[in-house]
Amino acid sequence: MKKDCMYLEKLIESIIYTPNAFKINLGNGKSILSIVSNDKGINEYFAISAIYDTIIDIDRIIKYAFAETTKYNLPETLDEYNPLSKPSEMDIIALYHIENIVFRISVLWDLLAQICNIIFHTDQKPEKIYYNKYFRYYENSFNIAKDIISYFDEEDNNTDKNPWLGNHAFLNEYRNQMTHRISPSITTISTFGSILRPPAMYILHRSIEDYYVVSSYLCRVLNDYTTTNTDWPSIKL
C-alpha cells in the first residue's frame, strides 16, 4: 500500500493547474467574467476560461477524494483478497471516494474534447460532444486526437511495470457497469450479469494513472495554444 501510494502521490503532485490563469484581473480581487462580443477570439477566450475554471474545480475534488481514500489501509496485494467476502466498512468508504474519482475523470475527458472543439475549430455543438466519438471522428484531423485514440485502444495489460496499459478501456467499462448494469463494487452472479468485486486499490491505481494522462493532454493542448497565440489574453476593453 505504501509503495503504490507513494507512486500515485507523485503523479497527483505533478498535476498542477494555475488558478486564474485565464482571468482578466481588474485589481482589488476583481476580474471580468465575460464580454459580449462578435469577436471570435474574445468568445474563444472566455469559453476556454469557463472550461478551465471547471477543470480546476474537478482537479480539487479528485485530489480531495484521493487523500480521503489513502487514509484507509487498503491492501496492495491479492494475497488476502476474497471477492466473495462482504466488503468491509473501510472498503465501502474507499470505493465511494474512488468511484467519485472515476466519474470526475470522465468529465475531464469531455472537457478536453470541448477545448479541442474550440481550439481546432471543429464547430460541433457542445451538447453533442461525447469525447470518445469526438476524438475518433477527428482522429486524422489533429495530432493530439491520434495520440488519444492510441491511448484509448491500448490492450488491457496491468503488470508490475508502471504505468499499466489499458487503464482507460478498463475504467470506461467499469463506469458503464456503474451506470447501466450491476454495481462493479459488489460481487454478483446471475443471468443479468456476473461480476467479481475488484480490490479498491486496483481501481484507485488505474484511476489515478488515467487522471494523469488526461491532465497531461489538457496541459499539452492549452500550452500549445497559448504559446502559438501569445497575444490571446490581451483583450482590449
Short mmCIF file of C-alpha atoms in Angstrom, two decimals:
data_model
loop_
_atom_site.label_atom_id
_atom_site.label_comp_id
_atom_site.label_asym_id
_atom_site.label_seq_id
_atom_site.Cartn_x
_atom_site.Cartn_y
_atom_site.Cartn_z
CA MET A 1 0.00 0.00 0.00
CA LYS A 2 2.69 2.49 0.98
CA LYS A 3 4.79 1.76 -2.11
CA ASP A 4 1.91 2.11 -4.55
CA CYS A 5 0.52 5.16 -2.76
CA MET A 6 3.88 6.89 -2.98
CA TYR A 7 3.88 6.32 -6.75
CA LEU A 8 0.30 7.59 -7.10
CA GLU A 9 1.00 10.58 -4.86
CA LYS A 10 3.89 11.60 -7.14
CA LEU A 11 1.52 11.51 -10.12
CA ILE A 12 -1.03 13.58 -8.21
CA GLU A 13 1.56 16.14 -7.13
CA SER A 14 2.86 16.54 -10.68
CA ILE A 15 -0.57 17.67 -11.89
CA ILE A 16 -0.69 21.42 -11.36
CA TYR A 17 -3.29 23.82 -12.66
CA THR A 18 -2.81 27.56 -12.17
CA PRO A 19 -5.87 29.29 -10.70
CA ASN A 20 -6.97 32.42 -12.58
CA ALA A 21 -4.68 31.56 -15.50
CA PHE A 22 -7.40 32.70 -17.89
CA LYS A 23 -8.82 35.52 -15.80
CA ILE A 24 -8.61 39.18 -16.78
CA ASN A 25 -7.82 40.88 -13.49
CA LEU A 26 -9.07 44.37 -12.74
CA GLY A 27 -7.34 44.64 -9.36
CA ASN A 28 -8.75 44.51 -5.83
CA GLY A 29 -9.60 40.84 -6.34
CA LYS A 30 -11.98 41.61 -9.21
CA SER A 31 -11.94 40.08 -12.67
CA ILE A 32 -14.02 40.14 -15.84
CA LEU A 33 -16.39 37.19 -16.04
CA SER A 34 -17.24 37.66 -19.71
CA ILE A 35 -17.65 40.17 -22.52
CA VAL A 36 -20.47 40.27 -25.06
CA SER A 37 -18.68 40.47 -28.39
CA ASN A 38 -18.86 39.50 -32.05
CA ASP A 39 -15.11 38.89 -32.00
CA LYS A 40 -14.43 35.15 -32.35
CA GLY A 41 -11.12 35.39 -30.50
CA ILE A 42 -12.72 37.02 -27.46
CA ASN A 43 -15.50 34.44 -27.40
CA GLU A 44 -12.91 31.65 -27.59
CA TYR A 45 -11.02 33.16 -24.69
CA PHE A 46 -13.99 33.27 -22.34
CA ALA A 47 -15.23 29.83 -23.40
CA ILE A 48 -11.86 28.28 -22.54
CA SER A 49 -11.69 30.35 -19.36
CA ALA A 50 -15.03 28.89 -18.22
CA ILE A 51 -13.92 25.35 -19.03
CA TYR A 52 -10.61 25.88 -17.26
CA ASP A 53 -12.40 27.01 -14.07
CA THR A 54 -14.38 23.76 -14.14
CA ILE A 55 -11.20 21.74 -14.67
CA ILE A 56 -9.64 23.34 -11.59
CA ASP A 57 -12.74 22.53 -9.54
CA ILE A 58 -12.71 18.88 -10.68
CA ASP A 59 -8.97 18.64 -10.02
CA ARG A 60 -9.54 19.84 -6.44
CA ILE A 61 -12.29 17.25 -5.88
CA ILE A 62 -10.19 14.39 -7.29
CA LYS A 63 -7.24 15.28 -5.07
CA TYR A 64 -9.51 15.51 -2.04
CA ALA A 65 -11.07 12.11 -2.80
CA PHE A 66 -7.61 10.58 -3.25
CA ALA A 67 -6.45 11.98 0.10
CA GLU A 68 -9.54 10.57 1.81
CA THR A 69 -9.07 7.16 0.18
CA THR A 70 -5.46 6.83 1.25
CA LYS A 71 -6.39 7.36 4.88
CA TYR A 72 -7.53 3.73 4.87
CA ASN A 73 -5.22 0.75 4.98
CA LEU A 74 -6.16 -0.69 1.60
CA PRO A 75 -4.32 -3.95 0.82
CA GLU A 76 -1.99 -3.61 -2.15
CA THR A 77 -1.56 -7.31 -2.93
CA LEU A 78 -4.10 -10.03 -3.69
CA ASP A 79 -2.74 -12.37 -1.01
CA GLU A 80 -5.71 -11.99 1.31
CA TYR A 81 -8.24 -10.65 -1.18
CA ASN A 82 -11.53 -12.54 -1.43
CA PRO A 83 -14.05 -11.09 -3.91
CA LEU A 84 -16.79 -13.29 -2.40
CA SER A 85 -16.40 -11.76 1.04
CA LYS A 86 -18.61 -8.96 2.28
CA PRO A 87 -16.96 -5.52 1.76
CA SER A 88 -15.71 -4.02 4.99
CA GLU A 89 -16.74 -0.55 6.13
CA MET A 90 -13.27 0.61 5.07
CA ASP A 91 -13.78 -0.84 1.57
CA ILE A 92 -17.19 0.80 1.19
CA ILE A 93 -15.94 4.27 2.13
CA ALA A 94 -12.81 3.93 -0.01
CA LEU A 95 -14.84 2.79 -3.03
CA TYR A 96 -17.20 5.72 -2.55
CA HIS A 97 -14.30 8.13 -3.00
CA ILE A 98 -12.69 6.09 -5.78
CA GLU A 99 -15.89 5.89 -7.82
CA ASN A 100 -16.25 9.64 -7.38
CA ILE A 101 -12.79 9.95 -8.93
CA VAL A 102 -13.78 7.64 -11.81
CA PHE A 103 -16.76 9.82 -12.71
CA ARG A 104 -14.83 13.09 -12.39
CA ILE A 105 -12.09 11.82 -14.71
CA SER A 106 -14.67 11.07 -17.40
CA VAL A 107 -15.80 14.71 -17.13
CA LEU A 108 -12.20 15.82 -17.68
CA TRP A 109 -12.09 13.81 -20.91
CA ASP A 110 -15.31 15.50 -22.03
CA LEU A 111 -13.85 18.92 -21.20
CA LEU A 112 -10.71 18.06 -23.19
CA ALA A 113 -12.95 17.35 -26.19
CA GLN A 114 -14.76 20.66 -25.64
CA ILE A 115 -11.46 22.56 -25.57
CA CYS A 116 -10.27 20.82 -28.75
CA ASN A 117 -13.58 21.70 -30.40
CA ILE A 118 -12.84 25.37 -29.69
CA ILE A 119 -9.12 25.43 -30.43
CA PHE A 120 -9.22 23.32 -33.61
CA HIS A 121 -12.45 24.96 -34.82
CA THR A 122 -14.34 21.71 -35.41
CA ASP A 123 -17.55 23.65 -34.73
CA GLN A 124 -19.52 20.88 -33.03
CA LYS A 125 -22.37 21.87 -30.74
CA PRO A 126 -21.13 21.47 -27.13
CA GLU A 127 -24.16 19.41 -26.10
CA LYS A 128 -23.50 16.94 -28.94
CA ILE A 129 -19.90 16.17 -27.97
CA TYR A 130 -19.10 12.77 -26.45
CA TYR A 131 -15.37 12.54 -26.06
CA ASN A 132 -14.80 9.02 -27.37
CA LYS A 133 -16.83 9.57 -30.53
CA TYR A 134 -15.41 13.06 -30.96
CA PHE A 135 -11.75 12.04 -30.93
CA ARG A 136 -12.40 9.02 -33.16
CA TYR A 137 -14.18 11.18 -35.71
CA TYR A 138 -11.33 13.72 -35.78
CA GLU A 139 -8.52 11.19 -35.34
CA ASN A 140 -6.84 12.29 -38.58
CA SER A 141 -7.65 15.98 -38.21
CA PHE A 142 -5.20 16.99 -35.49
CA ASN A 143 -2.25 15.17 -33.92
CA ILE A 144 -3.45 15.06 -30.35
CA ALA A 145 -6.60 13.18 -31.42
CA LYS A 146 -4.50 10.41 -32.95
CA ASP A 147 -2.45 10.11 -29.75
CA ILE A 148 -5.58 9.99 -27.61
CA ILE A 149 -7.17 7.23 -29.70
CA SER A 150 -3.97 5.19 -29.44
CA TYR A 151 -4.26 5.51 -25.67
CA PHE A 152 -7.96 4.58 -25.68
CA ASP A 153 -7.21 1.46 -27.74
CA GLU A 154 -4.43 0.08 -25.54
CA GLU A 155 -4.90 -3.58 -24.68
CA ASP A 156 -5.58 -4.26 -21.03
CA ASN A 157 -2.28 -5.43 -19.58
CA ASN A 158 -1.56 -4.47 -15.97
CA THR A 159 1.84 -5.68 -14.83
CA ASP A 160 4.41 -4.75 -12.23
CA LYS A 161 5.62 -2.03 -14.59
CA ASN A 162 4.04 1.42 -14.32
CA PRO A 163 2.03 2.81 -15.96
CA TRP A 164 -0.36 -0.05 -16.62
CA LEU A 165 -1.73 -0.47 -20.13
CA GLY A 166 -5.43 -0.33 -20.94
CA ASN A 167 -6.41 1.85 -17.98
CA HIS A 168 -8.92 3.94 -19.89
CA ALA A 169 -10.62 0.97 -21.54
CA PHE A 170 -10.94 -0.73 -18.16
CA LEU A 171 -12.33 2.36 -16.44
CA ASN A 172 -14.74 3.02 -19.30
CA GLU A 173 -16.20 -0.45 -18.85
CA TYR A 174 -16.21 -0.06 -15.06
CA ARG A 175 -18.11 3.22 -15.36
CA ASN A 176 -20.60 1.69 -17.79
CA GLN A 177 -21.30 -1.08 -15.29
CA MET A 178 -21.87 1.52 -12.58
CA THR A 179 -24.39 3.49 -14.63
CA HIS A 180 -26.13 0.87 -16.76
CA ARG A 181 -25.84 -2.52 -15.10
CA ILE A 182 -24.82 -4.10 -11.80
CA SER A 183 -22.53 -2.22 -9.45
CA PRO A 184 -18.97 -3.46 -10.11
CA SER A 185 -18.12 -2.94 -6.44
CA ILE A 186 -20.44 -5.81 -5.45
CA THR A 187 -19.80 -9.45 -6.37
CA THR A 188 -22.85 -10.89 -8.12
CA ILE A 189 -23.59 -13.98 -10.19
CA SER A 190 -26.91 -14.07 -12.07
CA THR A 191 -28.43 -14.20 -15.55
CA PHE A 192 -28.31 -10.39 -15.55
CA GLY A 193 -24.54 -10.42 -15.18
CA SER A 194 -21.62 -11.86 -13.28
CA ILE A 195 -19.11 -9.60 -11.56
CA LEU A 196 -16.25 -10.27 -9.17
CA ARG A 197 -15.61 -7.23 -6.99
CA PRO A 198 -12.09 -5.89 -7.71
CA PRO A 199 -9.80 -4.65 -4.92
CA ALA A 200 -10.27 -0.96 -4.15
CA MET A 201 -6.54 -0.31 -4.58
CA TYR A 202 -6.69 -1.82 -8.07
CA ILE A 203 -9.35 0.69 -9.16
CA LEU A 204 -7.52 3.56 -7.48
CA HIS A 205 -4.28 2.77 -9.30
CA ARG A 206 -5.95 2.66 -12.70
CA SER A 207 -7.97 5.81 -11.98
CA ILE A 208 -5.02 7.97 -10.96
CA GLU A 209 -2.96 6.88 -13.96
CA ASP A 210 -5.87 7.79 -16.27
CA TYR A 211 -6.28 11.10 -14.44
CA TYR A 212 -2.59 11.81 -15.03
CA VAL A 213 -2.93 11.09 -18.75
CA VAL A 214 -6.00 13.28 -19.35
CA SER A 215 -4.38 16.09 -17.34
CA SER A 216 -1.24 15.77 -19.47
CA TYR A 217 -3.31 16.15 -22.64
CA LEU A 218 -5.15 19.14 -21.20
CA CYS A 219 -1.88 20.86 -20.33
CA ARG A 220 -0.42 19.98 -23.72
CA VAL A 221 -3.25 21.42 -25.78
CA LEU A 222 -3.58 24.56 -23.66
CA ASN A 223 0.16 25.20 -23.53
CA ASP A 224 0.48 24.76 -27.30
CA TYR A 225 -2.37 27.15 -27.90
CA THR A 226 -1.18 29.90 -25.56
CA THR A 227 2.35 29.59 -26.97
CA THR A 228 1.05 30.00 -30.51
CA ASN A 229 -1.34 32.79 -29.57
CA THR A 230 0.92 34.95 -27.44
CA ASP A 231 -1.39 37.97 -27.66
CA TRP A 232 -4.52 35.92 -26.94
CA PRO A 233 -5.10 37.16 -23.34
CA SER A 234 -4.52 40.80 -24.37
CA ILE A 235 -8.13 41.72 -24.83
CA LYS A 236 -8.71 45.41 -25.34
CA LEU A 237 -11.53 46.78 -23.20
#
